[in-house]
PDB file of C-alpha atoms in Angstrom:
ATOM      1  CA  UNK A 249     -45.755  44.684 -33.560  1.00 78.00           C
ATOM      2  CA  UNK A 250     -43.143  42.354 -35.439  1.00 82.00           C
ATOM      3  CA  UNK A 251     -43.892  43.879 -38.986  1.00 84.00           C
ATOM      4  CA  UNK A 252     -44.116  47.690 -37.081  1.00 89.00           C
ATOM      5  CA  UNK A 253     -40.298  46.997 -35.696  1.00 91.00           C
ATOM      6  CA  UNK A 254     -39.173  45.481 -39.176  1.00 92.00           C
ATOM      7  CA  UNK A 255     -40.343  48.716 -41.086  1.00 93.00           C
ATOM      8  CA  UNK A 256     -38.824  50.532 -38.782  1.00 95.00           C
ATOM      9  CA  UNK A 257     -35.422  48.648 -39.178  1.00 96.00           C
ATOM     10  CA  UNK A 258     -35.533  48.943 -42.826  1.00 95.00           C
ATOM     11  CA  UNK A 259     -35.928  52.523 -42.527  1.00 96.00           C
ATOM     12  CA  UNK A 260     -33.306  53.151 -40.170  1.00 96.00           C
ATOM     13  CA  UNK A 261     -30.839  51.606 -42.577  1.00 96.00           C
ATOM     14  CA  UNK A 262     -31.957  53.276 -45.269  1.00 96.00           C
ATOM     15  CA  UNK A 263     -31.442  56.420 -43.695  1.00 96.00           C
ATOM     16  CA  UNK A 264     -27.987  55.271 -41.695  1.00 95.00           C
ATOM     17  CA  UNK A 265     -30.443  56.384 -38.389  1.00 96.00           C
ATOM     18  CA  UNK A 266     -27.669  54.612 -35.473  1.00 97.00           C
ATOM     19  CA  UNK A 267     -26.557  56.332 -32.863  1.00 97.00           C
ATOM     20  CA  UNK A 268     -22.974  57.580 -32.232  1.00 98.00           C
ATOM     21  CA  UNK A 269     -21.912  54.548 -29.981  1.00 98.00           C
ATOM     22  CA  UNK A 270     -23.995  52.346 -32.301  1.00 98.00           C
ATOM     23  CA  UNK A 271     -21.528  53.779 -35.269  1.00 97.00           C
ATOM     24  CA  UNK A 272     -18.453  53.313 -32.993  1.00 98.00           C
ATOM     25  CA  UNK A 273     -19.237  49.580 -32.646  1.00 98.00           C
ATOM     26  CA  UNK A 274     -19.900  48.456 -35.980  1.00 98.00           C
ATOM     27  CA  UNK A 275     -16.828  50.551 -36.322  1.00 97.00           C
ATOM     28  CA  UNK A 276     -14.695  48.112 -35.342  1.00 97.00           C
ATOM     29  CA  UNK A 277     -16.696  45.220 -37.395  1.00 97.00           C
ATOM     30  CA  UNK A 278     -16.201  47.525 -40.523  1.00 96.00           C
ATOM     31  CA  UNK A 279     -12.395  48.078 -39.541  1.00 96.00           C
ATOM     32  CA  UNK A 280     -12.112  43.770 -39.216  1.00 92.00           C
ATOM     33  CA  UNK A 281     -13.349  43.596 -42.749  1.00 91.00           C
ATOM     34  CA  UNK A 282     -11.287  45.804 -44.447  1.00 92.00           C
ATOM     35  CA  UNK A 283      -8.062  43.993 -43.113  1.00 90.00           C
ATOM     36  CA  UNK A 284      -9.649  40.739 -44.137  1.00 87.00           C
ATOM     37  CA  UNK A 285     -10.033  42.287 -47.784  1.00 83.00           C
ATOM     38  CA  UNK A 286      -6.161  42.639 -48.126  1.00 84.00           C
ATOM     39  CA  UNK A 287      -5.383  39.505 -46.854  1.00 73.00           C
ATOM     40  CA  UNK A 288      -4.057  37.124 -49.194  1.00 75.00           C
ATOM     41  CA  UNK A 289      -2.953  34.652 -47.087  1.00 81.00           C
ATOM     42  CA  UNK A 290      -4.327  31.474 -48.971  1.00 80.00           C
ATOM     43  CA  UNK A 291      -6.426  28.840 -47.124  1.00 74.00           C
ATOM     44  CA  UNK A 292      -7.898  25.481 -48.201  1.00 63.00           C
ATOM     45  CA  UNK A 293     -11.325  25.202 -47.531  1.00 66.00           C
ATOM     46  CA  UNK A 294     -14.578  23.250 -47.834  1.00 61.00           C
ATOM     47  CA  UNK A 295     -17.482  24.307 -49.230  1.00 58.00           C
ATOM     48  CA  UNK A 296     -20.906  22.530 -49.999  1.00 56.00           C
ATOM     49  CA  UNK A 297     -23.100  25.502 -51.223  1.00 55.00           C
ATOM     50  CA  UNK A 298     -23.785  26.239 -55.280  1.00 51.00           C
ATOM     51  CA  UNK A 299     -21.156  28.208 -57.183  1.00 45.00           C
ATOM     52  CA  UNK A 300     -23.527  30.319 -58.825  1.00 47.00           C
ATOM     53  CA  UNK A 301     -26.621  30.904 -60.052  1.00 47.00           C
ATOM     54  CA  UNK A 302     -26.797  27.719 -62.001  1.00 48.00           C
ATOM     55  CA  UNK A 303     -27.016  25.093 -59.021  1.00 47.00           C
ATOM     56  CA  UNK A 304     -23.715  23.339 -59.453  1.00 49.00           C
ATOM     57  CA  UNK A 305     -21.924  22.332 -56.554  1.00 48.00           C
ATOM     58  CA  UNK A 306     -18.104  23.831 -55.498  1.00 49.00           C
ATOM     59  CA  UNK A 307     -15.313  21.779 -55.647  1.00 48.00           C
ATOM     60  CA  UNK A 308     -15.260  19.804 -52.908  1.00 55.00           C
ATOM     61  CA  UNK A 309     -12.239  21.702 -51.376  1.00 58.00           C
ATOM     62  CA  UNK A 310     -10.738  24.779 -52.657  1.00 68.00           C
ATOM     63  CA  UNK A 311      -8.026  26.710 -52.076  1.00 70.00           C
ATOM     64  CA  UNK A 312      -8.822  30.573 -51.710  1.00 78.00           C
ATOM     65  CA  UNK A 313      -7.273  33.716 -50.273  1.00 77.00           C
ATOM     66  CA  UNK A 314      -8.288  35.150 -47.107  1.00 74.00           C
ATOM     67  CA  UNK A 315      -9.550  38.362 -49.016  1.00 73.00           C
ATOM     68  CA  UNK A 316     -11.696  35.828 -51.577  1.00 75.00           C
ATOM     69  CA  UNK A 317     -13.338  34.948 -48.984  1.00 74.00           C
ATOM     70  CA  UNK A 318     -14.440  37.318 -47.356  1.00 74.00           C
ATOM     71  CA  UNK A 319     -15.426  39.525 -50.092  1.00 69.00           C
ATOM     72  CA  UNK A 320     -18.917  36.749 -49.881  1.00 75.00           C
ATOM     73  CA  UNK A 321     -19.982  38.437 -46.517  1.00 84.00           C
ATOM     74  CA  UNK A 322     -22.521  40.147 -46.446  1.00 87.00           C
ATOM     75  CA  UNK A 323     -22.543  43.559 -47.393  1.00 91.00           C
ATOM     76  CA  UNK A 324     -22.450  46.821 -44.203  1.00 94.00           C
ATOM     77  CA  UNK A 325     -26.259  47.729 -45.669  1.00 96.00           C
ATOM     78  CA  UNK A 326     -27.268  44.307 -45.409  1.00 96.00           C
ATOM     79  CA  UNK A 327     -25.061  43.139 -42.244  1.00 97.00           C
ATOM     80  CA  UNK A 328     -26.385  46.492 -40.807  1.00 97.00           C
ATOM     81  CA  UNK A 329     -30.570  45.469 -41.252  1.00 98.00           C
ATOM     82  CA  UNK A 330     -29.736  42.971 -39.612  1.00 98.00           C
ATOM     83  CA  UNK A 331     -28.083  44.581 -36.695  1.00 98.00           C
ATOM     84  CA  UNK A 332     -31.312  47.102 -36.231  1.00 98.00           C
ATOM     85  CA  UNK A 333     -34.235  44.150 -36.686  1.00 98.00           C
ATOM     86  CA  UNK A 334     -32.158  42.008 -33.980  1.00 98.00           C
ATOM     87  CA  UNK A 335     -31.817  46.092 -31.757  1.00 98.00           C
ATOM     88  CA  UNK A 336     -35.585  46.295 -32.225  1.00 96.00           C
ATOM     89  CA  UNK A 337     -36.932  42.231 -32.218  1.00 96.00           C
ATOM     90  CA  UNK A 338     -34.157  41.703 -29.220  1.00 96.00           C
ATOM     91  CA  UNK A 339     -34.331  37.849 -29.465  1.00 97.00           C
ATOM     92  CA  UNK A 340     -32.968  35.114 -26.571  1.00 96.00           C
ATOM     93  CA  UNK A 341     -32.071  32.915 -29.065  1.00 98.00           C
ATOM     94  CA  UNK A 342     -30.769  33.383 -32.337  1.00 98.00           C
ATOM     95  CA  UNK A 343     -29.184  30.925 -35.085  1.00 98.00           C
ATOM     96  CA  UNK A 344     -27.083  31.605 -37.806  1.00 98.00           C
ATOM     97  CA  UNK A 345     -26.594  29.096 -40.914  1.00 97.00           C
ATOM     98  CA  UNK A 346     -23.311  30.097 -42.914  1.00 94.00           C
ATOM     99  CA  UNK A 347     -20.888  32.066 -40.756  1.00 94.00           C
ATOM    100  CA  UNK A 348     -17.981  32.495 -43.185  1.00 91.00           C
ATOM    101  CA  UNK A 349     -15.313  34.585 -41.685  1.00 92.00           C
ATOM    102  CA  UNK A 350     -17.613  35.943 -38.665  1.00 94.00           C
ATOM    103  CA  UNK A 351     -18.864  39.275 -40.592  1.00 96.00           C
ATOM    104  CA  UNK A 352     -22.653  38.911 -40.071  1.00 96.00           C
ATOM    105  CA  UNK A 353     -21.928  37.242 -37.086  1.00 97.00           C
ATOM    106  CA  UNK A 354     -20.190  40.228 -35.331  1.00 97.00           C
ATOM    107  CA  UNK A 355     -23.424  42.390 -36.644  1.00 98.00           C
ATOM    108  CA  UNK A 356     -26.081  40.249 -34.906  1.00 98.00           C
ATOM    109  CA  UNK A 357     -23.832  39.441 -31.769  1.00 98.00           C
ATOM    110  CA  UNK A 358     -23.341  43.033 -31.517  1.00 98.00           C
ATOM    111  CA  UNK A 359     -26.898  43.948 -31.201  1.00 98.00           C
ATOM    112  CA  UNK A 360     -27.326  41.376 -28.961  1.00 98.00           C
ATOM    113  CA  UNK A 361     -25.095  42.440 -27.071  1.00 97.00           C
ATOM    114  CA  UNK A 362     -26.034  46.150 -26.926  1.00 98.00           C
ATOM    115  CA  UNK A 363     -29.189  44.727 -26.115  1.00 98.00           C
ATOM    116  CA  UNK A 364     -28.218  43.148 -23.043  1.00 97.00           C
ATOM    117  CA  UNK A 365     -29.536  39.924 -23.766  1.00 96.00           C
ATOM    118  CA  UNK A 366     -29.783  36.998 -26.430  1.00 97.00           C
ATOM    119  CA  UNK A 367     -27.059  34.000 -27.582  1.00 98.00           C
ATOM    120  CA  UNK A 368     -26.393  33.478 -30.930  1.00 98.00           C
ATOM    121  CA  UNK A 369     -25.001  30.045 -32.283  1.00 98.00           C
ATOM    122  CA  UNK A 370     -23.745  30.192 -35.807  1.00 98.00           C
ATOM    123  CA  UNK A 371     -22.984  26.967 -38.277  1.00 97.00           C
ATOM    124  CA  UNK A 372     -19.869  26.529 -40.719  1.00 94.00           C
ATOM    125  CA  UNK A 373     -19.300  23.838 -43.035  1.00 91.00           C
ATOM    126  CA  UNK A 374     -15.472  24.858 -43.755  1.00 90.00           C
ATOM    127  CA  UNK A 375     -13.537  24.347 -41.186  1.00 92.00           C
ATOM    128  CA  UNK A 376     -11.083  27.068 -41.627  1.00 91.00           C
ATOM    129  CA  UNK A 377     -13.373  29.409 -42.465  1.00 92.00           C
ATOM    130  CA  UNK A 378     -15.437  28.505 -38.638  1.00 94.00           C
ATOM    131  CA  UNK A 379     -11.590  28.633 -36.669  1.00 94.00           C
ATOM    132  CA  UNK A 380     -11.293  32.275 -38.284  1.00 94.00           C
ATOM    133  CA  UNK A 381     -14.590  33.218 -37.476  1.00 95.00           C
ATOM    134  CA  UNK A 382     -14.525  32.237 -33.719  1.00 96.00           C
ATOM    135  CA  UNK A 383     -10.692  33.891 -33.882  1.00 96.00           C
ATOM    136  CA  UNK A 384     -12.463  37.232 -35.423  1.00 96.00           C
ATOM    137  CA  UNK A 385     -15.309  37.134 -32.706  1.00 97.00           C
ATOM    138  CA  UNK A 386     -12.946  36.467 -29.604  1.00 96.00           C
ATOM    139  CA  UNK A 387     -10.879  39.404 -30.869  1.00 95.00           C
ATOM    140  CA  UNK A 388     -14.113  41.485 -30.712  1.00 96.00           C
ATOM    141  CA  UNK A 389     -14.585  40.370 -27.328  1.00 96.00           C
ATOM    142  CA  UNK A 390     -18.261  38.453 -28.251  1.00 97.00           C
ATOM    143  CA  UNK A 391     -18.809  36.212 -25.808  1.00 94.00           C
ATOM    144  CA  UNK A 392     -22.484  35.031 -26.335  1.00 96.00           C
ATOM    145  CA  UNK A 393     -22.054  33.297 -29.607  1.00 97.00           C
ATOM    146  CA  UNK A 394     -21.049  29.703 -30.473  1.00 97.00           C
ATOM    147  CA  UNK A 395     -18.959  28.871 -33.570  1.00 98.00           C
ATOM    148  CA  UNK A 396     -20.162  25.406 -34.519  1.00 98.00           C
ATOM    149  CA  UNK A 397     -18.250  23.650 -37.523  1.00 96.00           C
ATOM    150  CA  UNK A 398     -19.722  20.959 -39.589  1.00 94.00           C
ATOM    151  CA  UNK A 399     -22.364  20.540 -42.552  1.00 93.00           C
ATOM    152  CA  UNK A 400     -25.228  21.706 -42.166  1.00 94.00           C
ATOM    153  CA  UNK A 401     -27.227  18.229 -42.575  1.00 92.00           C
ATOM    154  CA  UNK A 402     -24.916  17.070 -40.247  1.00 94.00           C
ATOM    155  CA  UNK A 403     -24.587  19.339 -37.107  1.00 96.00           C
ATOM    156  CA  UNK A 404     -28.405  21.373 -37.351  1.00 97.00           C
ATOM    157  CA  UNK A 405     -30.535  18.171 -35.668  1.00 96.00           C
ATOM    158  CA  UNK A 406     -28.093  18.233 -32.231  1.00 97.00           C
ATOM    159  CA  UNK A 407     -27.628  22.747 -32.672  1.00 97.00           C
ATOM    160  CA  UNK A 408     -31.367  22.256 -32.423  1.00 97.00           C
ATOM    161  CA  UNK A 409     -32.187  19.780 -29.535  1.00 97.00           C
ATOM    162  CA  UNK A 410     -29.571  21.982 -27.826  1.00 96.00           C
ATOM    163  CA  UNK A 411     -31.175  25.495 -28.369  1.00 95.00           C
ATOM    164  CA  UNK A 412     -34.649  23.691 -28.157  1.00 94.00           C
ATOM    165  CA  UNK A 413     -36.203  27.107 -29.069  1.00 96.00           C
ATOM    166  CA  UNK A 414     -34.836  30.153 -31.205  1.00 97.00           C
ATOM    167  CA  UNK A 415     -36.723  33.429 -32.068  1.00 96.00           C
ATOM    168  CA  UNK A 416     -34.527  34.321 -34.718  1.00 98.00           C
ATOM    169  CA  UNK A 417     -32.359  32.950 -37.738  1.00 98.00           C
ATOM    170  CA  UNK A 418     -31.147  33.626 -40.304  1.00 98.00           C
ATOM    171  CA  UNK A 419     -30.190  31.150 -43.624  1.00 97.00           C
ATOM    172  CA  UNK A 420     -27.198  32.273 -45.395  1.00 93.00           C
ATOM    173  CA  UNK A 421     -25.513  29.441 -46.980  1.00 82.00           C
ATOM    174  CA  UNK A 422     -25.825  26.507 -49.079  1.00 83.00           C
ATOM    175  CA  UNK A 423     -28.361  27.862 -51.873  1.00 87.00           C
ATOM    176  CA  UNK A 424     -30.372  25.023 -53.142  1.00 91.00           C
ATOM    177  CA  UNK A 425     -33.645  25.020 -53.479  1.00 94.00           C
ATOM    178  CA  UNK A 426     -34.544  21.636 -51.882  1.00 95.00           C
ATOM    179  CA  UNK A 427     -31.490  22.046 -49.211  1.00 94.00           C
ATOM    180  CA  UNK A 428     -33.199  25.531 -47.722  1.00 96.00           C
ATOM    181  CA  UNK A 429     -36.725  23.670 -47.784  1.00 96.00           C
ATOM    182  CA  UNK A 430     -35.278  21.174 -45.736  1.00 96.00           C
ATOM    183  CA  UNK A 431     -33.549  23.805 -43.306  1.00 96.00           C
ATOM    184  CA  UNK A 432     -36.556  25.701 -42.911  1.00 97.00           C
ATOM    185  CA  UNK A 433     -38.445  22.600 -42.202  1.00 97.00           C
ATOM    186  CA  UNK A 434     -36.240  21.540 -39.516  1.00 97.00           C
ATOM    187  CA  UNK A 435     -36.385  24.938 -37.950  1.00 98.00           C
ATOM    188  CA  UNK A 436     -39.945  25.274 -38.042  1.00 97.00           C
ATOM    189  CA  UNK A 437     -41.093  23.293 -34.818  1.00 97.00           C
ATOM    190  CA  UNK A 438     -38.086  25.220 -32.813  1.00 98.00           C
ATOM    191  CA  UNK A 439     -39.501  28.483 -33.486  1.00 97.00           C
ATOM    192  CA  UNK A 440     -41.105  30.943 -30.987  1.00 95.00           C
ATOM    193  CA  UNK A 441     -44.492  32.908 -31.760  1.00 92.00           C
ATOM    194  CA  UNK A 442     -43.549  35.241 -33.445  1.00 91.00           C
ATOM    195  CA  UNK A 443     -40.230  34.502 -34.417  1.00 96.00           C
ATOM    196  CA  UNK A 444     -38.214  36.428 -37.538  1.00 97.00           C
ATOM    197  CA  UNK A 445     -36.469  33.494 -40.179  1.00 98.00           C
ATOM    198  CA  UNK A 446     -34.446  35.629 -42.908  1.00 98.00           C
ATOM    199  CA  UNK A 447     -33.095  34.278 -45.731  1.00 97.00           C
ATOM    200  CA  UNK A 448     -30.363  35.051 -47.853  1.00 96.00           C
ATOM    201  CA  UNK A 449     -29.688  35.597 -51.262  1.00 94.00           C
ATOM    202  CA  UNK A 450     -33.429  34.441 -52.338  1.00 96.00           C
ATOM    203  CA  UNK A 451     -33.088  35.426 -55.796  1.00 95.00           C
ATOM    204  CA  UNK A 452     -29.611  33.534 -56.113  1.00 92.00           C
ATOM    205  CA  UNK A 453     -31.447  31.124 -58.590  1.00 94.00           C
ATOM    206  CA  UNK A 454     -34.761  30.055 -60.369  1.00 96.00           C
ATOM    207  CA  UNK A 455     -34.677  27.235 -57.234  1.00 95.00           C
ATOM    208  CA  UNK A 456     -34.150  29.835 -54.487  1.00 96.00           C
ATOM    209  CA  UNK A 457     -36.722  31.686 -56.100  1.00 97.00           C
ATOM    210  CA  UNK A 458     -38.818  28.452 -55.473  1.00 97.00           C
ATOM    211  CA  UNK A 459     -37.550  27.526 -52.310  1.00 97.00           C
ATOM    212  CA  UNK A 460     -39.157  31.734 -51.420  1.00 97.00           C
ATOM    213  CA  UNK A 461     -42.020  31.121 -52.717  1.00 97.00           C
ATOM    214  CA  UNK A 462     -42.978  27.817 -51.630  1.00 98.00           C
ATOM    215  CA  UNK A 463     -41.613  29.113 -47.693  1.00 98.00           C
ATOM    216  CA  UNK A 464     -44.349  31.852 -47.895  1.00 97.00           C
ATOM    217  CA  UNK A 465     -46.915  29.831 -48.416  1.00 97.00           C
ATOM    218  CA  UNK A 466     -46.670  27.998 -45.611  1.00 97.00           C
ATOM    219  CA  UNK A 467     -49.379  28.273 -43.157  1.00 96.00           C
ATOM    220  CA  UNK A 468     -46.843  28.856 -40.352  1.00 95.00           C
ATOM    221  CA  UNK A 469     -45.647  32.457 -42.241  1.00 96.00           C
ATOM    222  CA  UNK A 470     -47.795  35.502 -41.027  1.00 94.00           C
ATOM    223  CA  UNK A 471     -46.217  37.661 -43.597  1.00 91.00           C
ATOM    224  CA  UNK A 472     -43.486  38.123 -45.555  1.00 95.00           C
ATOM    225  CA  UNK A 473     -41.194  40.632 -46.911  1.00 95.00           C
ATOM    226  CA  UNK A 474     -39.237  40.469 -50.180  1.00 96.00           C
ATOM    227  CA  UNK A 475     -36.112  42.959 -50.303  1.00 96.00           C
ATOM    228  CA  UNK A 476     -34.913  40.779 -53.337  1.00 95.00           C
ATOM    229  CA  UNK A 477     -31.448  39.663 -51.862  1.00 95.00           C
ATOM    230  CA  UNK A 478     -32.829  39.143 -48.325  1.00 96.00           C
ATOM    231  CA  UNK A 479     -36.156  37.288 -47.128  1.00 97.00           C
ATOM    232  CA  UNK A 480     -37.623  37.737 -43.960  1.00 97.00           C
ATOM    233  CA  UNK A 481     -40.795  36.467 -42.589  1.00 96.00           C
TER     234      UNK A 481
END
């Protein structure tokens, strides 16, 4: 049933299959990022991912425009697969490492939210980035998701004992190879039967490529499905 529904997402965002209030609601997600990509208000923020491709680390602390950062969010196709697997997987519980302004955020609490159930708790290393985000997701009117600020080393032990079980997450930040082994591996035990992990930007790097590979052949993966950017088993 779980790789039936994920076809079926794929498809439907292939084909831009939503429905007219479906449309309406991302709408209004769509409308938030557009402002946020003429912002220039400049803010100084901390990041711990890889700059690029190469592995190196950021600057410890940066100072970017609003509209810098936000161009990083995910894309509508991508933001919108992952509205339609969380419309059609409905989880309870979902987790979400590397919220950045809110963007994907907004998606998944959205379908959640059309879905009439789930909670999703999302992680943010930069701490101006997480006080926008939570701003951008009250505005929406989301309230069943959780901002939580703080590295990810840091904050994911406690996010876990407190959600004690999650049925879906998804990885979108700090792109090292050994950093997303260790993620997944703290995940693991906290995941339902059948639960969905995505991760992003897999091909980022020769080590996320790794860190891909080396997740799919763990026992615990039933199958997997390589879209290039995004990972999901």
């Amino acid at each position: 049933p779980t790789a039936r529904l994920l076809s079926e997402a794929l498809e439907a965002a292939l084909a831009n299959n939503l429905s007219a209030n479906e449309k309406t609601l991302l709408a209004r997600i769509e409308k938030l990022r557009r402002q946020l990509n003429f912002c220039f208000k400049r803010m100084v923020t901390d990041d711990y991912g890889a700059w690029d491709g190469s592995g190196k680390s950021r600057p410890a602390q940066a100072q970017l425009t609003v509209a810098r950062t936000s161009w990083s969010s995910k894309s509508r196709f991508w933001a919108t697969l992952l509205f339609l697997i969380i419309r059609k997987a409905q989880p309870r519980q979902g987790l979400e490492l590397g919220t950045n302004l809110g963007i994907s955020a907004a998606y998944q609490t959205q379908a959640m939210q059309l879905n009439g159930a789930g909670h999703l708790t999302t992680i943010e290393g930069a701490p101006a980035s997480a006080a926008l985000a939570r701003k951008h997701l009250q505005t929406l009117g989301f309230t069943n998701v959780n901002v939580v600020t703080g590295k990810f080393q840091d904050v994911l032990p406690k996010v876990l004992a407190d959600i004690q079980l999650t049925d879906y997450v998804f990885i979108d930040g700090h792109h090292d190879e050994q950093s997303t082994l260790n993620y997944f591996q703290q995940i693991l035990p906290h995941l339902s039967d059948h639960a969905i992990v995505v991760l992003d930007d897999i091909s980022w790097s020769q080590g996320m490529r790794r860190a891909w590979q080396t997740i799919t052949a763990n026992p615990a993966v039933l199958y997997a499905v390589d879209l290039y950017v995004l990972g999901i088993c």
